[in-house]
Amino acid sequence: MGNEKLQIKKLYALSSENRKYSFSLPLKHTIRIGKREYEVKLKADEKYGTYILWKNRKYPVEIVRSSQNKYEILFNDISYTFTIETPFSLQRMKVLNSTRGKIEKEIIKAPMPGKIIDVLVREGSVVLRGEPLVILEAMKMQNEIISPVHGTIVKVLAKPNTNVMKDDLLVEIKL
Amino acid sequence: MDLSGKYYKAFNDRQSAIEKQYSPKQAEKQHSKGKLTAHERINLLFDNSTFEEIDAFVTPADQPVEFGKVERSYGDGVIVGHGKVNGRLVFAYAQDFTIMGGSLGIVHAKKIAKIQEMALKMGSPIIALIDSGGARIQEGVASLSGYAAIFQNIIHSSGIIPQISVIMGPAAGGAVYSPALTDFVFMVNHTSYMFVTGPNVVKEVLNEDVSFEGLGGAEVHARKSGVAHMIYDDEENTILALKKFLSYLPSNNVENPPVVADDGSINEINEKLRDIIPEDPNKAYDVKDVITQIVDRNSLFETSELFGGSLVTGFARLNGKTIGVVANQPKVLAGVLDIDSSTKGARFIRFCDAFNIPVITFEDVPGFLPGVDQEHAGIIRHGAKLLFAYSEATVPKITIILRKAYGGAFIVMNSKNLGGDFSFAWPSAEIAVMGPDGAVAILYRKELAESKNPVDLKKELVKKYRDKIANPFIADESGYIDEVIDPAVTRKKILSALNALNNKWVKVPARKHGNMPL
Amino acid sequence: MNLMKIKRILIANRGEIAVRIMKTAHLMKIETVAVRTVVEPNAMYLATADVIFDNTEDISEIPVFLNIEKLIAIALETNANAIHPGYGFLAENAYFAQKCIDNSLIFIGPSPDAIYKMGNKTIARKIALASGIPMAMGSEGNITNEEEAVVIAEKIGYPVIIKAASGGGGRGMRIVRKSDEMEKMFIIASKEAEKAFNDPSVFVEKYIENPKHIEFQILGDTKGNVIHLGERECSIQRKHQKLLEEAPSSALDEKLRKKMGDMAVQIAKAVDYHSAGTVEFLLDNDKNFYFMEMNTRIQVEHPVTEVITGLDLIEQQIRIANGEELRFKQSDIKLKGWAIECRINAEDVQAGFAPDPGKIESLNMPTGPYIRVDTGVQAGSSIVASYDSMIAKLIVRGKDRKEAIKNCKMALDKVWIKGTKTTLPFFRMLVRHQKFQDGTFTTSFIEKDLEKYYFNSEYEEMLAAWLATKLFVEENLNDNSINVNFEHGKVMSPWLLNKRINQF
């Protein structure tokens, strides 16, 4: 039972469209295109903020959010969402996806009576856990109702400027 | 070393037998369920080659009555031992589902109890990696008594050494109380379950259909029951997070928490903090934006993130030293205190108190959540827990009032007369018995009813109320808070307060224990 | 030279257009007054004003720029003798223009009468019809019920469009393709119109499929001279919101330009139009054009016309309001080169152009002989949810369309904005799109011809993936928890250690 066997040697960044980028560890600060390796630098300064320097061009970057192994990166004004997977977690994902056939959904209900101020998602939008779905005014405060799961919105029942009771259905999310 | 001599024959035989027991085939079985083996988990947790296993060769107890099949195996389905995690001594046990489903027999239980006792004696954290079918039916009451001994050890160690459970498979029946008694519970999404009675029994007794995951999966326990404090999507991330988590905790209740070199990337003066609170006092913001601008970079480790979300709890560092953070979250239910957030906060504060971790409170609370639901479910009782925990804690306690601090909730959230050491307020703070609208409605009911233009009158009175009562300056001038500070210097203020409180000691009257309103 | 009566202008607006107006006023040695609001107390437009009126005490939900009484009072209090409404807000409010006149303030814009007539689409249609302007067939006036709508639709043929009489900006508009959709659409349009414009009146006209949006810039003085400054094409729009405009249009030749321009002048003359205005047409596949509406204000996209004519439209507005006669005739107007304007907004292209308000952390706009940037924000400014989401207008010039697109492509790569998401990725895609390059796009381009709303080069996602991985590695694998100093936790003052141990 050699210990080294279990050291993580490779990581995969899995995009939301299931494109897979693999990086070997320790992580190199270069990216290979064809036969050439190009240096990547992550930098920050007063004028530009945080940016990546690659092939003599600066690209603005921002870490929009991260939770656990999920990262949303704003790169040159476009957001990308990745989960970082190890070889085993990738395998595990495949195993679980094949055994868990049925689609599960999450129903978001109003946590308290109030008035819907704004609905921030539409049917078909992809949401991450922690993302606001609906703004509900109650107790004279605007409350963001946030998504407890990653998923796709399948139904939006909340309508702006309507009153809801506690436990009224607001949004349905497909996991 | 030449191990071919005659003394070594038996040694070699056993060695190869155990290697056979943990064969790749066995591992494959576990992998096919999306799980790692107990050895793989141990190896991932401990620093390279530092784990020392004990009792690897014990065998299951002999059965007095022949009922069911007992596999003859080495180790009896659990790996116990000690090693280094990030260089520090940590004890652990890992149940092995590939051997008799990780079921708990008496030998298995005794191994766990042994390592628990060692951890307590050495004053070192103990980690339980749980993946077990439950009590070993074949062993009957012996197995149950095994559980009892494990529980007793956990309770004895509680508050002395950090005890953490990681649920990586099933944990059912009485077995769930072992993690429930420990300080923190990690769970792995989709492959771990905890319940007292399983779906089959639920179906039989109540005729309710529920899946394993729906009844006691990680999501359920993280969001609804609050049993799980941290959940992750896979085992590797779970263990990586656990290692990180451990780095915040001291080894025992006499030590101080470990210290990390601060990279100095957070300025003592941070002007960004001035812009976080919205101009409109009824608008929400994310209190985590405040916290992350104050604590060391990337150092916030949130606990029970998905449960009682109107209160944020978690560990963080200030100049490399661990602090416990408790913060009302205006983004969720306006930051009100409800049953879930009160109990979550109370338990977190008690942990910090037990392990010498200063508690920093960021306050923006409009009050307790009103409603029949909450009152009938006992918000009085549960809110009292938070009050009790704050008041009882003797670690340094610092409060920063960001915005709302109204009524009973103001008292509860570590107010100065409740034993808070330092209490600072941002200029945006509103400290009063109740919010402007409520206060005006009560104090000027008659005037408002008689007024020709009640809307304008109310507006005017609200403004007056804010100017005269609901601001931090009155509390400051009368000594109910220590200082109104510029948000930009918050980190600096907390650091110097902590410095002053470094040797804080509170003499508590001798007693067996307080009687917390559980 | 005429004596300048206008001494001090109250800018009844904010943002980019306020900055733009002040720039010209400054050149003309006219003082300006800007209004500081509670929503944007440190906005950039305040920096260039001669006088700032502080209105931050006003915490009403309705912006001051919509409060006629308040604006008049501010003008009087600050001794301004003219008001420029900019675009949006009260720019096309006849009552506001009249109020200015009533208070002896010079309204920099057309007459209240012209604003009223062109603002009501039913009246505008009647005027256009009387002046012989080609128009999509439709109802003669407002219609009151869906039966009436069906009768008209049967006569002119489906598809038809229901439009709000007092509308604009796409609200209160519904396309009807079959008679059984009419009832539903009629009610929706009418309700929407009532909600948005406080007027439920609607009318029906023939819906032109896949048209180009062509508009003519008009200038008229108070002496009855009216000329046009050529056209702008604004076919790149999403839900009737213009995203990119150019001048001239590749769809027009000299002959058509003259024909359409003459028509535009004709309709302006019909209402005795003075000041700057815009006549909008739809141009179908067979080069038939139809009058759509006239905007009685300076347009967001006015810079493209300025670039190809060399005129300052704000200056012309001020001079006309001052009573001066136009100093040039139609024949003096020569269009030179090509100009493209990209509206860089704080919007999330990936989330269906949803507004993405926030603080601009850094902003670096390109400069150069072929670039003009009109903006009302700088690093540190906030894009607030209560106003529009514009960050900047990037206006790029070229000797012809091809060169303008090439320059635009280069300029877009040099724009650097951090803090909010922007429409930049959309423009980066657009300038690379074949249909845009060959000029064959129509107003349905975004809905029909686009597979993807944004452009990213082949390697951008990979670089982002690298960054995500790097962060993961830093946070989890070589996290500083490895450098945890556990010994440090054991060091403490003897006083405290003693107390802790003897506690039990």
PDB file of C-alpha atoms in Angstrom, chain B residues 300-478:
ATOM      1  CA  LEU B 300     -13.111  32.217   5.817  1.00  0.00           C
ATOM      2  CA  PHE B 301     -14.227  28.620   6.277  1.00  0.00           C
ATOM      3  CA  GLU B 302     -17.977  28.643   6.645  1.00  0.00           C
ATOM      4  CA  THR B 303     -19.725  26.011   8.741  1.00  0.00           C
ATOM      5  CA  SER B 304     -23.362  24.937   8.318  1.00  0.00           C
ATOM      6  CA  GLU B 305     -23.534  27.108   5.234  1.00  0.00           C
ATOM      7  CA  LEU B 306     -26.861  25.729   4.057  1.00  0.00           C
ATOM      8  CA  PHE B 307     -28.621  25.579   7.410  1.00  0.00           C
ATOM      9  CA  GLY B 308     -30.061  28.586   9.216  1.00  0.00           C
ATOM     10  CA  GLY B 309     -28.668  30.782   6.465  1.00  0.00           C
ATOM     11  CA  SER B 310     -29.738  34.037   8.112  1.00  0.00           C
ATOM     12  CA  LEU B 311     -26.756  33.613  10.418  1.00  0.00           C
ATOM     13  CA  VAL B 312     -23.306  32.991   9.010  1.00  0.00           C
ATOM     14  CA  THR B 313     -20.907  31.026  11.182  1.00  0.00           C
ATOM     15  CA  GLY B 314     -17.396  29.992  10.365  1.00  0.00           C
ATOM     16  CA  PHE B 315     -13.729  30.102  11.151  1.00  0.00           C
ATOM     17  CA  ALA B 316     -11.352  32.638   9.742  1.00  0.00           C
ATOM     18  CA  ARG B 317      -7.965  34.108  10.549  1.00  0.00           C
ATOM     19  CA  LEU B 318      -6.779  37.508  11.590  1.00  0.00           C
ATOM     20  CA  ASN B 319      -3.047  37.975  11.259  1.00  0.00           C
ATOM     21  CA  GLY B 320      -2.848  34.200  11.020  1.00  0.00           C
ATOM     22  CA  LYS B 321      -4.716  33.526  14.250  1.00  0.00           C
ATOM     23  CA  THR B 322      -7.976  31.614  14.245  1.00  0.00           C
ATOM     24  CA  ILE B 323     -11.170  33.454  15.050  1.00  0.00           C
ATOM     25  CA  GLY B 324     -14.779  32.318  15.071  1.00  0.00           C
ATOM     26  CA  VAL B 325     -17.098  34.508  13.048  1.00  0.00           C
ATOM     27  CA  VAL B 326     -20.810  34.876  13.744  1.00  0.00           C
ATOM     28  CA  ALA B 327     -22.648  37.243  11.439  1.00  0.00           C
ATOM     29  CA  ASN B 328     -26.249  38.047  10.625  1.00  0.00           C
ATOM     30  CA  GLN B 329     -26.826  37.599   6.927  1.00  0.00           C
ATOM     31  CA  PRO B 330     -29.091  40.363   5.557  1.00  0.00           C
ATOM     32  CA  LYS B 331     -29.188  38.497   2.274  1.00  0.00           C
ATOM     33  CA  VAL B 332     -31.170  35.650   3.791  1.00  0.00           C
ATOM     34  CA  LEU B 333     -34.513  36.460   5.429  1.00  0.00           C
ATOM     35  CA  ALA B 334     -33.156  39.940   6.121  1.00  0.00           C
ATOM     36  CA  GLY B 335     -30.805  38.433   8.704  1.00  0.00           C
ATOM     37  CA  VAL B 336     -33.509  37.628  11.247  1.00  0.00           C
ATOM     38  CA  LEU B 337     -32.857  35.167  14.012  1.00  0.00           C
ATOM     39  CA  ASP B 338     -35.034  32.105  13.693  1.00  0.00           C
ATOM     40  CA  ILE B 339     -34.943  28.698  15.369  1.00  0.00           C
ATOM     41  CA  ASP B 340     -32.400  27.203  12.992  1.00  0.00           C
ATOM     42  CA  SER B 341     -30.028  30.130  13.007  1.00  0.00           C
ATOM     43  CA  SER B 342     -30.219  30.475  16.809  1.00  0.00           C
ATOM     44  CA  THR B 343     -29.311  26.865  17.493  1.00  0.00           C
ATOM     45  CA  LYS B 344     -26.648  26.920  14.800  1.00  0.00           C
ATOM     46  CA  GLY B 345     -25.080  30.020  16.310  1.00  0.00           C
ATOM     47  CA  ALA B 346     -25.284  28.684  19.845  1.00  0.00           C
ATOM     48  CA  ARG B 347     -23.525  25.435  19.022  1.00  0.00           C
ATOM     49  CA  PHE B 348     -20.825  27.218  17.080  1.00  0.00           C
ATOM     50  CA  ILE B 349     -20.125  29.697  19.862  1.00  0.00           C
ATOM     51  CA  ARG B 350     -19.895  26.898  22.428  1.00  0.00           C
ATOM     52  CA  PHE B 351     -17.325  25.132  20.272  1.00  0.00           C
ATOM     53  CA  CYS B 352     -15.265  28.321  19.997  1.00  0.00           C
ATOM     54  CA  ASP B 353     -15.524  28.829  23.736  1.00  0.00           C
ATOM     55  CA  ALA B 354     -14.375  25.300  24.477  1.00  0.00           C
ATOM     56  CA  PHE B 355     -11.331  25.613  22.229  1.00  0.00           C
ATOM     57  CA  ASN B 356     -10.140  29.122  23.031  1.00  0.00           C
ATOM     58  CA  ILE B 357     -11.210  30.656  19.754  1.00  0.00           C
ATOM     59  CA  PRO B 358     -12.225  34.322  20.044  1.00  0.00           C
ATOM     60  CA  VAL B 359     -15.696  35.090  18.727  1.00  0.00           C
ATOM     61  CA  ILE B 360     -16.166  38.072  16.421  1.00  0.00           C
ATOM     62  CA  THR B 361     -19.777  39.026  15.799  1.00  0.00           C
ATOM     63  CA  PHE B 362     -20.976  41.090  12.864  1.00  0.00           C
ATOM     64  CA  GLU B 363     -24.409  42.351  13.669  1.00  0.00           C
ATOM     65  CA  ASP B 364     -27.193  43.430  11.364  1.00  0.00           C
ATOM     66  CA  VAL B 365     -30.319  41.956  12.812  1.00  0.00           C
ATOM     67  CA  PRO B 366     -33.865  43.293  12.474  1.00  0.00           C
ATOM     68  CA  GLY B 367     -35.121  40.987  15.239  1.00  0.00           C
ATOM     69  CA  PHE B 368     -36.459  37.511  15.778  1.00  0.00           C
ATOM     70  CA  LEU B 369     -38.592  35.963  13.063  1.00  0.00           C
ATOM     71  CA  PRO B 370     -42.231  36.552  13.989  1.00  0.00           C
ATOM     72  CA  GLY B 371     -45.028  34.110  13.306  1.00  0.00           C
ATOM     73  CA  VAL B 372     -47.126  31.302  14.705  1.00  0.00           C
ATOM     74  CA  ASP B 373     -44.774  28.699  13.261  1.00  0.00           C
ATOM     75  CA  GLN B 374     -41.775  30.027  15.064  1.00  0.00           C
ATOM     76  CA  GLU B 375     -43.498  30.789  18.353  1.00  0.00           C
ATOM     77  CA  HIS B 376     -45.132  27.377  18.517  1.00  0.00           C
ATOM     78  CA  ALA B 377     -41.943  25.604  17.592  1.00  0.00           C
ATOM     79  CA  GLY B 378     -40.263  27.332  20.514  1.00  0.00           C
ATOM     80  CA  ILE B 379     -38.278  30.303  19.253  1.00  0.00           C
ATOM     81  CA  ILE B 380     -38.224  31.417  22.900  1.00  0.00           C
ATOM     82  CA  ARG B 381     -36.460  28.245  23.971  1.00  0.00           C
ATOM     83  CA  HIS B 382     -34.123  28.157  20.979  1.00  0.00           C
ATOM     84  CA  GLY B 383     -33.351  31.844  20.986  1.00  0.00           C
ATOM     85  CA  ALA B 384     -32.404  31.426  24.638  1.00  0.00           C
ATOM     86  CA  LYS B 385     -29.711  28.960  23.580  1.00  0.00           C
ATOM     87  CA  LEU B 386     -27.952  31.632  21.587  1.00  0.00           C
ATOM     88  CA  LEU B 387     -28.278  34.052  24.467  1.00  0.00           C
ATOM     89  CA  PHE B 388     -26.940  31.443  26.874  1.00  0.00           C
ATOM     90  CA  ALA B 389     -24.037  30.523  24.630  1.00  0.00           C
ATOM     91  CA  TYR B 390     -22.940  34.111  24.127  1.00  0.00           C
ATOM     92  CA  SER B 391     -23.192  35.000  27.760  1.00  0.00           C
ATOM     93  CA  GLU B 392     -21.510  31.828  28.991  1.00  0.00           C
ATOM     94  CA  ALA B 393     -18.527  32.071  26.630  1.00  0.00           C
ATOM     95  CA  THR B 394     -15.350  33.327  28.309  1.00  0.00           C
ATOM     96  CA  VAL B 395     -13.212  33.660  25.186  1.00  0.00           C
ATOM     97  CA  PRO B 396     -12.629  37.178  23.843  1.00  0.00           C
ATOM     98  CA  LYS B 397     -15.909  38.445  22.375  1.00  0.00           C
ATOM     99  CA  ILE B 398     -16.020  41.396  20.012  1.00  0.00           C
ATOM    100  CA  THR B 399     -19.060  42.807  18.225  1.00  0.00           C
ATOM    101  CA  ILE B 400     -19.211  45.070  15.221  1.00  0.00           C
ATOM    102  CA  ILE B 401     -22.669  46.511  14.639  1.00  0.00           C
ATOM    103  CA  LEU B 402     -22.938  47.023  10.904  1.00  0.00           C
ATOM    104  CA  ARG B 403     -26.482  48.234  10.633  1.00  0.00           C
ATOM    105  CA  LYS B 404     -29.628  47.095  12.415  1.00  0.00           C
ATOM    106  CA  ALA B 405     -29.466  46.182  16.062  1.00  0.00           C
ATOM    107  CA  TYR B 406     -33.003  46.137  17.274  1.00  0.00           C
ATOM    108  CA  GLY B 407     -34.739  44.930  20.371  1.00  0.00           C
ATOM    109  CA  GLY B 408     -34.194  41.516  21.914  1.00  0.00           C
ATOM    110  CA  ALA B 409     -31.992  40.469  19.068  1.00  0.00           C
ATOM    111  CA  PHE B 410     -29.601  43.318  19.887  1.00  0.00           C
ATOM    112  CA  ILE B 411     -29.285  42.024  23.439  1.00  0.00           C
ATOM    113  CA  VAL B 412     -28.763  38.460  22.310  1.00  0.00           C
ATOM    114  CA  MET B 413     -26.112  39.244  19.727  1.00  0.00           C
ATOM    115  CA  ASN B 414     -23.306  39.670  22.237  1.00  0.00           C
ATOM    116  CA  SER B 415     -24.269  43.051  23.625  1.00  0.00           C
ATOM    117  CA  LYS B 416     -21.834  44.628  26.010  1.00  0.00           C
ATOM    118  CA  ASN B 417     -23.918  44.071  29.107  1.00  0.00           C
ATOM    119  CA  LEU B 418     -24.158  40.416  28.177  1.00  0.00           C
ATOM    120  CA  GLY B 419     -20.421  40.133  28.652  1.00  0.00           C
ATOM    121  CA  GLY B 420     -19.204  41.283  25.243  1.00  0.00           C
ATOM    122  CA  ASP B 421     -15.663  42.602  25.631  1.00  0.00           C
ATOM    123  CA  PHE B 422     -15.669  45.203  22.901  1.00  0.00           C
ATOM    124  CA  SER B 423     -18.531  46.587  20.945  1.00  0.00           C
ATOM    125  CA  PHE B 424     -17.935  48.755  17.887  1.00  0.00           C
ATOM    126  CA  ALA B 425     -20.481  50.274  15.552  1.00  0.00           C
ATOM    127  CA  TRP B 426     -20.263  51.512  12.011  1.00  0.00           C
ATOM    128  CA  PRO B 427     -21.826  54.907  11.324  1.00  0.00           C
ATOM    129  CA  SER B 428     -24.611  53.072   9.489  1.00  0.00           C
ATOM    130  CA  ALA B 429     -25.682  51.363  12.732  1.00  0.00           C
ATOM    131  CA  GLU B 430     -29.240  51.727  14.000  1.00  0.00           C
ATOM    132  CA  ILE B 431     -29.460  50.779  17.636  1.00  0.00           C
ATOM    133  CA  ALA B 432     -32.916  50.975  19.199  1.00  0.00           C
ATOM    134  CA  VAL B 433     -35.764  49.054  20.736  1.00  0.00           C
ATOM    135  CA  MET B 434     -37.403  48.677  17.369  1.00  0.00           C
ATOM    136  CA  GLY B 435     -37.212  49.799  13.762  1.00  0.00           C
ATOM    137  CA  PRO B 436     -38.351  53.302  12.788  1.00  0.00           C
ATOM    138  CA  ASP B 437     -41.624  52.249  11.208  1.00  0.00           C
ATOM    139  CA  GLY B 438     -42.748  50.226  14.179  1.00  0.00           C
ATOM    140  CA  ALA B 439     -41.676  52.837  16.696  1.00  0.00           C
ATOM    141  CA  VAL B 440     -43.412  55.667  14.882  1.00  0.00           C
ATOM    142  CA  ALA B 441     -46.596  53.632  14.523  1.00  0.00           C
ATOM    143  CA  ILE B 442     -46.716  53.011  18.258  1.00  0.00           C
ATOM    144  CA  LEU B 443     -45.594  56.367  19.591  1.00  0.00           C
ATOM    145  CA  TYR B 444     -47.579  58.516  17.180  1.00  0.00           C
ATOM    146  CA  ARG B 445     -50.605  56.323  16.575  1.00  0.00           C
ATOM    147  CA  LYS B 446     -53.048  59.068  17.406  1.00  0.00           C
ATOM    148  CA  GLU B 447     -51.275  61.788  15.474  1.00  0.00           C
ATOM    149  CA  LEU B 448     -50.999  59.573  12.415  1.00  0.00           C
ATOM    150  CA  ALA B 449     -54.667  58.617  12.557  1.00  0.00           C
ATOM    151  CA  GLU B 450     -55.729  62.238  12.807  1.00  0.00           C
ATOM    152  CA  SER B 451     -53.320  63.601  10.235  1.00  0.00           C
ATOM    153  CA  LYS B 452     -54.603  64.712   6.859  1.00  0.00           C
ATOM    154  CA  ASN B 453     -51.433  63.525   5.237  1.00  0.00           C
ATOM    155  CA  PRO B 454     -50.301  60.485   7.230  1.00  0.00           C
ATOM    156  CA  VAL B 455     -47.760  59.364   4.620  1.00  0.00           C
ATOM    157  CA  ASP B 456     -45.763  62.572   4.795  1.00  0.00           C
ATOM    158  CA  LEU B 457     -46.098  62.803   8.532  1.00  0.00           C
ATOM    159  CA  LYS B 458     -44.841  59.257   8.899  1.00  0.00           C
ATOM    160  CA  LYS B 459     -41.913  59.995   6.610  1.00  0.00           C
ATOM    161  CA  GLU B 460     -41.014  62.989   8.700  1.00  0.00           C
ATOM    162  CA  LEU B 461     -41.341  61.096  11.975  1.00  0.00           C
ATOM    163  CA  VAL B 462     -39.226  58.215  10.658  1.00  0.00           C
ATOM    164  CA  LYS B 463     -36.517  60.673   9.731  1.00  0.00           C
ATOM    165  CA  LYS B 464     -36.755  62.268  13.158  1.00  0.00           C
ATOM    166  CA  TYR B 465     -36.579  58.858  14.814  1.00  0.00           C
ATOM    167  CA  ARG B 466     -33.437  57.980  12.879  1.00  0.00           C
ATOM    168  CA  ASP B 467     -31.843  61.299  13.759  1.00  0.00           C
ATOM    169  CA  LYS B 468     -32.762  61.223  17.428  1.00  0.00           C
ATOM    170  CA  ILE B 469     -32.842  57.567  18.434  1.00  0.00           C
ATOM    171  CA  ALA B 470     -31.913  54.903  15.882  1.00  0.00           C
ATOM    172  CA  ASN B 471     -28.279  55.797  15.388  1.00  0.00           C
ATOM    173  CA  PRO B 472     -25.029  54.627  16.914  1.00  0.00           C
ATOM    174  CA  PHE B 473     -24.023  57.966  18.434  1.00  0.00           C
ATOM    175  CA  ILE B 474     -26.472  57.905  21.311  1.00  0.00           C
ATOM    176  CA  ALA B 475     -25.382  54.429  22.328  1.00  0.00           C
ATOM    177  CA  ASP B 476     -21.794  55.593  21.970  1.00  0.00           C
ATOM    178  CA  GLU B 477     -22.302  58.664  24.106  1.00  0.00           C
ATOM    179  CA  SER B 478     -23.984  56.666  26.828  1.00  0.00           C
TER     180      SER B 478
END
